[in-house]
Short mmCIF file of C-alpha atoms and ligand atoms in Angstrom, two decimals:
data_model
loop_
_atom_site.label_atom_id
_atom_site.label_comp_id
_atom_site.label_asym_id
_atom_site.label_seq_id
_atom_site.Cartn_x
_atom_site.Cartn_y
_atom_site.Cartn_z
CA UNK A 24 1.53 -15.32 16.90
CA UNK A 25 2.31 -14.05 13.42
CA UNK A 26 0.19 -16.81 11.97
CA UNK A 27 -2.74 -15.80 14.11
CA UNK A 28 -2.16 -12.24 13.07
CA UNK A 29 -2.48 -13.34 9.47
CA UNK A 30 -5.66 -15.16 10.21
CA UNK A 31 -7.30 -12.70 12.47
CA UNK A 32 -6.19 -9.31 11.37
CA UNK A 33 -9.51 -7.72 10.73
CA UNK A 34 -10.77 -4.31 10.11
CA UNK A 35 -11.69 -2.71 13.37
CA UNK A 36 -13.16 0.16 11.51
CA UNK A 37 -12.29 2.44 8.72
CA UNK A 38 -12.73 6.10 9.25
CA UNK A 39 -12.94 8.98 6.97
CA UNK A 40 -11.68 11.90 8.92
CA UNK A 41 -14.37 14.40 9.72
CA UNK A 42 -14.26 16.98 6.97
CA UNK A 43 -13.69 20.62 7.54
CA UNK A 44 -17.03 22.41 7.53
CA UNK A 45 -15.99 24.23 4.40
CA UNK A 46 -15.77 21.10 2.29
CA UNK A 47 -19.34 20.04 3.03
CA UNK A 48 -20.56 22.24 0.26
CA UNK A 49 -18.19 20.77 -2.30
CA UNK A 50 -19.15 17.79 -4.38
CA UNK A 51 -16.88 15.29 -2.69
CA UNK A 52 -16.51 12.66 -5.34
CA UNK A 53 -12.79 12.51 -4.70
CA UNK A 54 -10.96 13.53 -1.56
CA UNK A 55 -9.79 17.09 -1.48
CA UNK A 56 -6.04 17.45 -1.14
CA UNK A 57 -6.44 18.94 2.33
CA UNK A 58 -7.91 15.67 3.64
CA UNK A 59 -4.95 13.52 2.69
CA UNK A 60 -3.44 12.05 5.85
CA UNK A 61 0.24 12.91 6.18
CA UNK A 62 1.18 11.29 9.50
CA UNK A 63 -0.15 8.83 12.12
CA UNK A 64 1.17 8.34 15.64
CA UNK A 65 -0.02 6.37 18.71
CA UNK A 66 0.70 7.78 22.16
CA UNK A 67 2.96 5.72 24.40
CA UNK A 68 0.20 3.46 25.69
CA UNK A 69 -1.74 3.30 22.44
CA UNK A 70 -4.93 4.70 23.96
CA UNK A 71 -4.71 7.76 21.78
CA UNK A 72 -3.95 7.97 18.08
CA UNK A 73 -3.20 11.24 16.35
CA UNK A 74 -3.31 11.91 12.62
CA UNK A 75 -2.17 15.00 10.78
CA UNK A 76 -3.25 15.98 7.30
CA UNK A 77 -2.31 18.17 4.37
CA UNK A 78 -4.84 20.76 5.50
CA UNK A 79 -2.87 21.38 8.70
CA UNK A 80 -5.39 19.62 10.93
CA UNK A 81 -4.73 17.19 13.74
CA UNK A 82 -7.41 14.62 14.61
CA UNK A 83 -7.01 12.66 17.84
CA UNK A 84 -8.79 9.34 18.33
CA UNK A 85 -9.32 7.73 21.71
CA UNK A 86 -9.81 4.05 22.34
CA UNK A 87 -13.10 3.36 24.05
CA UNK A 88 -12.96 1.36 27.26
CA UNK A 89 -14.05 -2.27 27.05
CA UNK A 90 -17.80 -2.78 27.31
CA UNK A 91 -18.98 -6.19 28.55
CA UNK A 92 -22.55 -6.02 27.32
CA UNK A 93 -21.89 -4.96 23.77
CA UNK A 94 -19.84 -7.36 21.70
CA UNK A 95 -17.12 -5.90 19.50
CA UNK A 96 -17.11 -2.66 21.41
CA UNK A 97 -13.62 -3.21 22.75
CA UNK A 98 -10.94 -1.27 21.08
CA UNK A 99 -13.06 1.08 19.04
CA UNK A 100 -11.24 4.32 18.39
CA UNK A 101 -13.49 7.35 18.28
CA UNK A 102 -12.75 10.96 17.53
CA UNK A 103 -11.61 12.67 20.71
CA UNK A 104 -10.57 16.05 19.42
CA UNK A 105 -9.93 17.87 16.14
CA UNK A 106 -8.02 21.09 15.81
CA UNK A 107 -6.24 23.25 13.28
CA UNK A 108 -2.55 23.03 14.07
CA UNK A 109 -0.96 24.95 11.20
CA UNK A 110 -2.22 27.53 8.69
CA UNK A 111 -0.74 28.32 5.29
CA UNK A 112 1.82 31.10 5.53
CA UNK A 113 3.84 33.22 3.20
CA UNK A 114 7.55 33.91 3.53
CA UNK A 115 7.85 37.42 2.16
CA UNK A 116 11.63 37.46 2.13
CA UNK A 117 11.89 34.43 -0.09
CA UNK A 118 8.55 34.79 -1.83
CA UNK A 119 7.69 31.29 -0.81
CA UNK A 120 4.47 29.76 0.29
CA UNK A 121 4.75 27.63 3.42
CA UNK A 122 2.30 24.78 3.31
CA UNK A 123 0.20 23.95 6.35
CA UNK A 124 0.72 20.20 5.84
CA UNK A 125 1.60 18.37 9.06
CA UNK A 126 4.83 16.46 8.44
CA UNK A 127 5.14 14.77 11.82
CA UNK A 128 3.42 14.44 15.17
CA UNK A 129 5.14 13.25 18.35
CA UNK A 130 3.48 12.68 21.72
CA UNK A 131 5.26 13.73 24.88
CA UNK A 132 5.22 11.24 27.75
CA UNK A 133 2.25 12.03 29.97
CA UNK A 134 3.17 13.82 33.19
CA UNK A 135 -0.15 15.11 34.47
CA UNK A 136 -3.81 14.87 33.50
CA UNK A 137 -3.21 16.74 30.24
CA UNK A 138 -1.63 15.36 27.06
CA UNK A 139 1.02 17.20 25.11
CA UNK A 140 2.06 16.70 21.51
CA UNK A 141 4.43 18.30 19.04
CA UNK A 142 3.34 18.87 15.47
CA UNK A 143 5.39 20.31 12.65
CA UNK A 144 4.96 21.52 9.10
CA UNK A 145 7.93 22.38 6.86
CA UNK A 146 9.16 25.19 9.10
CA UNK A 147 7.41 25.61 12.42
CA UNK A 148 7.05 23.19 15.33
CA UNK A 149 4.21 23.66 17.80
CA UNK A 150 3.59 22.23 21.23
CA UNK A 151 -0.10 21.56 21.94
CA UNK A 152 -1.81 20.83 25.21
CA UNK A 153 -4.89 18.62 25.09
CA UNK A 154 -6.89 18.59 28.30
CA UNK A 155 -10.32 17.64 29.52
CA UNK A 156 -12.69 19.88 31.41
CA UNK A 157 -15.90 18.78 33.07
CA UNK A 158 -16.40 21.63 35.55
CA UNK A 159 -16.72 25.32 35.15
CA UNK A 160 -16.51 28.13 37.65
CA UNK A 161 -19.68 30.07 38.37
CA UNK A 162 -20.53 33.01 40.58
CA UNK A 163 -17.79 35.52 39.84
CA UNK A 164 -18.06 38.82 41.58
CA UNK A 165 -17.10 41.10 38.72
CA UNK A 166 -18.19 39.07 35.67
CA UNK A 167 -21.58 37.67 34.73
CA UNK A 168 -22.06 34.11 33.42
CA UNK A 169 -21.25 35.17 29.86
CA UNK A 170 -17.98 36.71 31.00
CA UNK A 171 -19.06 40.35 30.61
CA UNK A 172 -17.83 42.79 33.21
CA UNK A 173 -20.67 43.71 35.55
CA UNK A 174 -21.68 47.26 36.26
CA UNK A 175 -19.72 47.80 39.46
CA UNK A 176 -22.52 49.78 41.11
CA UNK A 177 -24.64 46.59 41.13
CA UNK A 178 -22.01 44.66 43.09
CA UNK A 179 -23.08 45.01 46.70
CA UNK A 180 -21.86 41.80 48.31
CA UNK A 181 -19.00 39.38 47.90
CA UNK A 182 -19.53 35.76 46.97
CA UNK A 183 -17.17 32.81 46.59
CA UNK A 184 -17.12 31.39 43.04
CA UNK A 185 -17.95 27.66 42.86
CA UNK A 186 -17.16 24.88 40.35
CA UNK A 187 -20.25 23.38 38.72
CA UNK A 188 -20.22 20.14 36.71
CA UNK A 189 -20.74 20.42 32.97
CA UNK A 190 -20.51 18.19 29.89
CA UNK A 191 -17.02 16.90 29.23
CA UNK A 192 -15.11 19.21 26.95
CA UNK A 193 -11.75 18.54 25.33
CA UNK A 194 -9.73 21.70 25.10
CA UNK A 195 -6.71 22.12 22.89
CA UNK A 196 -4.40 25.05 23.36
CA UNK A 197 -1.10 26.04 21.78
CA UNK A 198 1.59 26.19 24.46
CA UNK A 199 4.76 26.93 22.49
CA UNK A 200 5.73 27.82 18.95
CA UNK A 201 9.25 26.92 17.87
CA UNK A 202 9.76 29.02 14.76
CA UNK A 203 12.49 30.54 12.60
CA UNK A 204 15.09 27.84 13.12
CA UNK A 205 14.84 25.94 9.83
CA UNK A 206 15.86 27.20 6.42
CA UNK A 207 15.00 23.90 4.76
CA UNK A 208 12.05 21.57 5.14
CA UNK A 209 11.60 19.84 8.49
CA UNK A 210 11.29 16.10 7.92
CA UNK A 211 11.54 14.74 11.47
CA UNK A 212 10.98 15.60 15.09
CA UNK A 213 11.95 13.31 17.95
CA UNK A 214 11.45 13.69 21.69
CA UNK A 215 14.48 12.74 23.78
CA UNK A 216 14.24 10.13 26.52
CA UNK A 217 15.28 12.82 29.00
CA UNK A 218 11.73 14.20 28.43
CA UNK A 219 13.14 17.72 28.41
CA UNK A 220 14.59 18.17 24.96
CA UNK A 221 13.69 17.25 21.42
CA UNK A 222 15.30 17.58 18.02
CA UNK A 223 14.05 18.72 14.66
CA UNK A 224 15.77 17.78 11.41
CA UNK A 225 15.56 19.41 8.01
CA UNK A 226 17.34 18.58 4.74
CA UNK A 227 20.70 19.86 5.94
CA UNK A 228 20.59 20.53 9.67
CA UNK A 229 19.47 19.08 12.97
CA UNK A 230 18.53 21.37 15.85
CA UNK A 231 18.24 20.52 19.52
CA UNK A 232 15.54 22.30 21.55
CA UNK A 233 14.50 22.53 25.15
CA UNK A 234 10.74 21.95 25.34
CA UNK A 235 10.33 25.06 27.45
CA UNK A 236 12.44 27.47 25.40
CA UNK A 237 11.29 28.73 22.04
CA UNK A 238 13.70 31.51 21.14
CA UNK A 239 16.86 29.40 21.04
CA UNK A 240 17.94 26.05 19.67
CA UNK A 241 21.31 24.41 19.26
CA UNK A 242 22.44 23.33 15.87
CA UNK A 243 23.95 19.88 16.46
CA UNK A 244 24.36 18.63 12.89
CA UNK A 245 25.07 20.78 9.85
CA UNK A 246 25.94 19.10 6.57
CA UNK A 247 25.50 22.20 4.42
CA UNK A 248 28.57 22.54 2.21
CA UNK A 249 30.20 25.96 1.92
CA UNK A 250 29.28 25.92 -1.73
CA UNK A 251 25.79 24.57 -2.42
CA UNK A 252 27.06 23.20 -5.72
CA UNK A 253 29.03 20.63 -3.73
CA UNK A 254 25.85 19.29 -2.19
CA UNK A 255 25.61 15.55 -2.75
CA UNK A 256 23.56 14.34 0.16
CA UNK A 257 20.61 15.45 2.31
CA UNK A 258 19.24 14.35 5.67
CA UNK A 259 16.04 12.35 5.22
CA UNK A 260 15.04 11.31 8.76
CA UNK A 261 16.35 11.46 12.33
CA UNK A 262 15.48 9.91 15.67
CA UNK A 263 16.71 9.77 19.26
CA UNK A 264 17.62 6.48 20.88
CA UNK A 265 14.68 5.28 23.03
CA UNK A 266 16.77 4.94 26.25
CA UNK A 267 20.13 6.68 25.83
CA UNK A 268 19.51 10.40 25.73
CA UNK A 269 22.93 11.11 24.21
CA UNK A 270 22.46 8.96 21.09
CA UNK A 271 20.69 9.89 17.90
CA UNK A 272 20.64 8.55 14.37
CA UNK A 273 20.04 10.25 11.06
CA UNK A 274 19.64 8.84 7.59
CA UNK A 275 20.63 10.27 4.26
CA UNK A 276 19.63 10.31 0.63
CA UNK A 277 22.72 8.22 -0.12
CA UNK A 278 21.43 5.31 1.91
CA UNK A 279 23.68 5.78 4.92
CA UNK A 280 22.89 6.00 8.62
CA UNK A 281 24.95 8.00 11.04
CA UNK A 282 24.86 7.43 14.76
CA UNK A 283 25.91 10.45 16.80
CA UNK A 284 26.88 10.60 20.45
CA UNK A 285 26.25 14.01 21.99
CA UNK A 286 28.68 13.21 24.79
CA UNK A 287 31.60 13.25 22.35
CA UNK A 288 31.15 16.82 21.17
CA UNK A 289 28.53 19.52 21.20
CA UNK A 290 28.54 19.55 17.42
CA UNK A 291 27.76 16.11 16.01
CA UNK A 292 29.04 16.71 12.48
CA UNK A 293 31.45 13.87 13.11
CA UNK A 294 29.45 10.71 13.56
CA UNK A 295 30.39 7.93 15.98
CA UNK A 296 29.22 5.19 13.66
CA UNK A 297 28.44 5.04 9.98
CA UNK A 298 26.14 2.29 8.78
CA UNK A 299 26.52 1.67 5.10
CA UNK A 300 26.36 -1.23 2.74
CA UNK A 301 28.86 -1.16 -0.12
CA UNK A 302 27.03 -1.14 -3.41
CA UNK A 303 27.19 -4.15 -5.67
CA UNK A 304 28.91 -2.66 -8.77
CA UNK A 305 27.14 -5.09 -11.07
CA UNK A 306 23.79 -3.61 -10.04
CA UNK A 307 24.70 -0.01 -10.62
CA UNK A 308 22.18 1.92 -12.71
CA UNK A 309 20.84 5.40 -13.21
CA UNK A 310 18.35 4.73 -10.42
CA UNK A 311 20.73 3.21 -7.85
CA UNK A 312 21.16 6.33 -5.81
CA UNK A 313 17.50 7.33 -5.90
CA UNK A 314 16.24 3.95 -4.74
CA UNK A 315 18.86 3.67 -2.01
CA UNK A 316 17.75 6.91 -0.37
CA UNK A 317 16.47 6.13 3.13
CA UNK A 318 12.93 7.41 3.60
CA UNK A 319 12.52 6.46 7.26
CA UNK A 320 14.58 5.24 10.21
CA UNK A 321 13.23 3.86 13.49
CA UNK A 322 14.99 2.51 16.56
CA UNK A 323 13.59 -0.78 17.84
CA UNK A 324 11.86 -0.56 21.23
CA UNK A 325 14.85 -2.39 22.72
CA UNK A 326 17.22 0.21 21.27
CA UNK A 327 19.46 -2.50 19.82
CA UNK A 328 18.35 -2.32 16.17
CA UNK A 329 17.52 0.20 13.50
CA UNK A 330 14.80 -0.29 10.90
CA UNK A 331 15.16 1.61 7.64
CA UNK A 332 13.08 1.84 4.52
CA UNK A 333 14.36 2.63 1.06
CA UNK A 334 12.37 2.48 -2.14
CA UNK A 335 12.41 -1.27 -2.68
CA UNK A 336 13.44 -2.75 0.66
CA UNK A 337 13.19 -2.58 4.43
CA UNK A 338 16.37 -3.28 6.36
CA UNK A 339 17.17 -4.11 9.96
CA UNK A 340 20.58 -2.98 11.21
CA UNK A 341 22.31 -4.04 14.39
CA UNK A 342 23.88 -1.11 16.24
CA UNK A 343 26.94 -3.32 16.67
CA UNK A 344 27.44 -4.03 12.97
CA UNK A 345 28.11 -1.16 10.63
CA UNK A 346 29.21 -2.80 7.39
CA UNK A 347 25.91 -4.35 6.33
CA UNK A 348 22.32 -4.75 7.45
CA UNK A 349 21.42 -7.74 9.55
CA UNK A 350 18.26 -8.42 7.56
CA UNK A 351 16.94 -7.24 4.21
CA UNK A 352 13.27 -7.55 3.29
CA UNK A 353 12.04 -7.11 -0.26
CA UNK A 354 8.92 -4.96 -0.15
CA UNK A 355 8.04 -4.99 -3.83
CA UNK A 356 10.96 -6.31 -5.80
CA UNK A 357 8.71 -6.72 -8.85
CA UNK A 358 9.06 -2.95 -9.36
CA UNK A 359 12.77 -3.32 -10.16
CA UNK A 360 11.94 -3.63 -13.85
CA UNK A 361 9.51 -0.69 -13.72
CA UNK A 362 11.85 1.95 -12.32
CA UNK A 363 11.86 3.89 -15.54
CA UNK A 364 8.15 4.57 -15.54
CA UNK A 365 8.16 5.10 -11.77
CA UNK A 366 10.76 7.79 -12.37
CA UNK A 367 8.66 9.40 -15.05
CA UNK A 368 5.58 9.59 -12.84
CA UNK A 369 7.69 10.70 -9.83
CA UNK A 370 6.61 7.73 -7.74
CA UNK A 371 10.25 6.75 -7.28
CA UNK A 372 10.53 9.71 -4.88
CA UNK A 373 7.71 8.48 -2.63
CA UNK A 374 8.75 8.36 1.02
CA UNK A 375 7.46 5.21 2.66
CA UNK A 376 7.65 4.95 6.43
CA UNK A 377 8.20 1.79 8.46
CA UNK A 378 7.18 0.52 11.90
CA UNK A 379 8.15 -2.08 14.51
CA UNK A 380 5.62 -4.03 16.51
CA UNK A 381 5.80 -3.76 20.30
CA UNK A 382 8.12 -6.72 20.75
CA UNK A 383 10.36 -5.86 17.76
CA UNK A 384 9.55 -9.24 16.23
CA UNK A 385 7.54 -8.02 13.25
CA UNK A 386 8.03 -5.04 10.97
CA UNK A 387 5.51 -3.31 8.75
CA UNK A 388 5.76 -0.93 5.82
CA UNK A 389 3.58 0.30 2.99
CA UNK A 390 3.48 -0.22 -0.76
CA UNK A 391 1.34 0.68 -3.78
CA UNK A 392 -2.24 -0.30 -4.60
CA UNK A 393 -3.12 0.29 -0.93
CA UNK A 394 -1.04 -2.75 -0.03
CA UNK A 395 1.04 -2.98 3.08
CA UNK A 396 3.59 -5.60 4.01
CA UNK A 397 4.51 -7.36 7.24
CA UNK A 398 7.64 -9.39 7.86
CA UNK A 399 8.16 -11.75 10.77
CA UNK A 400 11.82 -11.52 11.72
CA UNK A 401 11.91 -14.92 13.40
CA UNK A 402 9.98 -17.16 11.03
CA UNK A 403 10.84 -15.08 7.92
CA UNK A 404 7.21 -15.29 6.86
CA UNK A 405 5.79 -12.28 5.13
CA UNK A 406 2.39 -11.14 4.02
CA UNK A 407 0.83 -8.54 1.75
CA UNK A 408 -2.47 -7.07 2.95
CA UNK A 409 -4.76 -4.49 1.45
CA UNK A 410 -6.43 -1.55 3.10
CA UNK A 411 -9.65 -0.93 1.25
CA UNK A 412 -13.30 -0.62 2.01
CA UNK A 413 -14.29 -3.11 -0.64
CA UNK A 414 -12.00 -5.92 0.45
CA UNK A 415 -12.29 -5.43 4.18
CA UNK A 416 -15.73 -5.25 5.69
CA UNK A 417 -15.78 -4.45 9.38
CA UNK A 418 -15.04 -7.59 11.44
CA UNK A 419 -14.18 -9.59 8.35
CA UNK A 420 -10.75 -11.13 8.27
CA UNK A 421 -8.24 -9.63 5.88
CA UNK A 422 -7.18 -11.90 3.06
CA UNK A 423 -3.51 -11.95 2.09
CA UNK A 424 -2.92 -10.58 -1.41
CA UNK A 425 -0.40 -11.65 -3.98
CA UNK A 426 1.23 -9.81 -6.83
CA UNK A 427 2.33 -11.97 -9.71
CA UNK A 428 4.84 -11.09 -12.39
CA UNK A 429 4.15 -13.19 -15.42
CA UNK A 430 4.30 -16.94 -15.02
CA UNK A 431 1.63 -18.91 -13.21
CA UNK A 432 -1.20 -16.76 -12.05
CA UNK A 433 -3.46 -17.93 -9.28
CA UNK A 434 -7.03 -16.81 -8.79
CA UNK A 435 -7.18 -13.43 -7.01
CA UNK A 436 -3.57 -12.63 -7.90
CA UNK A 437 -3.02 -9.14 -9.16
CA UNK A 438 -0.56 -8.52 -11.93
CA UNK A 439 2.19 -5.93 -11.62
CA UNK A 440 0.75 -4.01 -14.54
CA UNK A 441 -2.61 -3.47 -12.90
CA UNK A 442 -1.23 -2.02 -9.65
CA UNK A 443 -2.61 1.42 -8.93
CA UNK A 444 0.33 3.72 -8.21
CA UNK A 445 -1.88 6.56 -7.07
CA UNK A 446 -2.99 4.49 -4.08
CA UNK A 447 -0.03 4.27 -1.76
CA UNK A 448 0.40 3.57 1.92
CA UNK A 449 3.13 5.87 3.13
CA UNK A 450 2.18 6.25 6.80
CA UNK A 451 1.56 3.44 9.24
CA UNK A 452 1.75 3.00 13.01
CA UNK A 453 1.76 -0.02 15.31
CA UNK A 454 0.18 0.08 18.76
CA UNK A 455 3.03 -0.07 21.32
CA UNK A 456 1.78 -3.17 23.16
CA UNK A 457 -0.93 -4.86 21.09
CA UNK A 458 -1.55 -6.08 17.59
CA UNK A 459 -3.44 -3.01 16.52
CA UNK A 460 -2.21 -1.12 13.49
CA UNK A 461 -3.22 2.16 11.94
CA UNK A 462 -2.87 2.57 8.19
CA UNK A 463 -3.32 5.85 6.36
CA UNK A 464 -4.55 5.38 2.81
CA UNK A 465 -5.03 8.77 1.16
CA UNK A 466 -7.87 10.34 3.16
CA UNK A 467 -8.90 7.17 4.98
CA UNK A 468 -7.59 5.81 8.22
CA UNK A 469 -7.86 2.07 8.69
CA UNK A 470 -7.41 0.49 12.08
CA UNK A 471 -6.94 -3.27 12.12
CA UNK A 472 -6.62 -5.54 15.11
CA UNK A 473 -5.98 -9.22 15.41
CA UNK A 474 -8.87 -10.26 17.61
CA UNK A 475 -12.25 -9.11 18.69
CA UNK A 476 -13.49 -10.18 22.11
C1 NAG B 16 -1.83 7.78 26.38
O1 NAG B 16 -3.19 8.19 26.46
C2 NAG B 16 -3.96 7.54 27.47
C3 NAG B 16 -5.41 7.94 27.31
O2 NAG B 16 -5.65 9.24 27.68
C4 NAG B 16 -3.38 7.86 28.83
O3 NAG B 16 -4.12 7.17 29.84
C5 NAG B 16 -1.92 7.44 28.87
O4 NAG B 16 -1.35 7.81 30.09
C6 NAG B 16 -1.16 8.06 27.72
N1 NAG B 16 0.17 7.48 27.79
C7 NAG B 16 1.28 8.19 27.81
C8 NAG B 16 2.52 7.45 28.12
O5 NAG B 16 1.30 9.36 27.54
C1 NAG B 17 21.11 -6.87 -7.61
O1 NAG B 17 20.07 -7.17 -8.52
C2 NAG B 17 19.45 -8.42 -8.30
C3 NAG B 17 18.45 -8.69 -9.39
O2 NAG B 17 18.13 -7.57 -10.12
C4 NAG B 17 18.80 -8.43 -6.93
O3 NAG B 17 18.20 -9.67 -6.67
C5 NAG B 17 19.84 -8.13 -5.87
O4 NAG B 17 19.22 -8.03 -4.62
C6 NAG B 17 20.56 -6.83 -6.19
N1 NAG B 17 21.64 -6.63 -5.26
C7 NAG B 17 21.70 -5.56 -4.49
C8 NAG B 17 22.89 -5.48 -3.59
O5 NAG B 17 20.88 -4.66 -4.53
C1 NAG B 18 4.12 -7.48 18.43
O1 NAG B 18 4.39 -7.00 19.71
C2 NAG B 18 3.29 -6.96 20.60
C3 NAG B 18 3.75 -6.31 21.86
O2 NAG B 18 4.81 -6.98 22.46
C4 NAG B 18 2.77 -8.37 20.83
O3 NAG B 18 1.64 -8.32 21.67
C5 NAG B 18 2.39 -8.96 19.51
O4 NAG B 18 1.98 -10.28 19.68
C6 NAG B 18 3.53 -8.89 18.53
N1 NAG B 18 3.00 -9.24 17.24
C7 NAG B 18 3.39 -10.28 16.58
C8 NAG B 18 2.68 -10.50 15.32
O5 NAG B 18 4.29 -11.01 16.99
#
């Protein structure tokens, strides 16, 4: 199936997110910073796809139902709703600006007709309700149709208000705001499989929340040293186990993963398992620690494995083996000799995310030059693909790309020196049950699927 994915992965469509009205007047020769996509997330059935951007907006796409008469119509994702989730704020006590950038979005499992999602910027997590309305009440006794209070002297009889059909409207409303619990920047949120609680992680602490309670959270991990000068490590990502509500994992800037069991103690400062690979002393360099920092960690759907991404590799860990990863995949090993310049232009601190496919058999992660990589865990085949308008016309099949480092160069190969480091794919998502992937490339969202009707 991986082979067919290689052959048939084609651009479903590429979307520029609808711009904010304000930017229409600007000469948009390059994307404004606010339009840069900062997170992508499918809901649990893949029918909805949410993106967040640096401007604090959330755009939700909905997959159109299959249409027999029109070819290619299946699977199109169209804009369902757009709303402003976060606004820039100012922390007067610390004289700090708080960016509106959406760091993460997480869908809650659907429990009634409405959809709920959590979105977070650096400090504040919000719970949003997204619901549809196709009827409106008419015939109030005390209000007219515009909602103005009627002159009571004109009300002489009582009537029963009725619901009248109207055009479908998608309404988004803020339901809860979880604020004032993070001193440092929130990097992760994760909904627990108990569907009642979720956690939020910042650089030094992890808090546990009840979805219905905003004025209290429990601090379950705190790695802040008494003296900040002793700080050697920060939390980079955290996630709950998909089935066991007591288990969670968090990754660190030192390349370690810690599995915590909330049944052992209320405070999870002491981990149950520590996943760490001893460093090869012969490879030690100035950059070793920076490139071993884990930028993302994801449980497999089965719950048995962990997928992590560091600067140069993606790794799969078995929950039952702590001393080394089960599998290591080189994402762009050709950059090993370029670390010095990647340090100078700050690229070495880029935080690439990673994703599993629905059956945990293939993993995906991003790279530079708008390239993204896929690795088949069974056949060990891998591929580099490019998300770009020029190289991927709608319905055309994506061609694998190759980066060459000196030596024999084939036609269409791209040399390491001509890679564009400003074009990077940090955020990707894989549909939970099908071969549909969403790739965020700066201000563009690309959705690829492996077949069309
Ligand atoms: C995802 O969204 C679709 C489309 O609205 C909905 O039918 C489905 O129930 C959602 N799935 C979950 C698990 O929330
Ligand atoms: C050590 O460096 C070599 C070549 O530079 C590389 O192939 C190998 O994977 C590195 N080992 C580790 C443990 O990173
Ligand atoms: C990934 O998982 C999905 C869901 O199980 C499956 O349909 C798909 O074929 C898998 N993709 C590959 C390339 O194996």
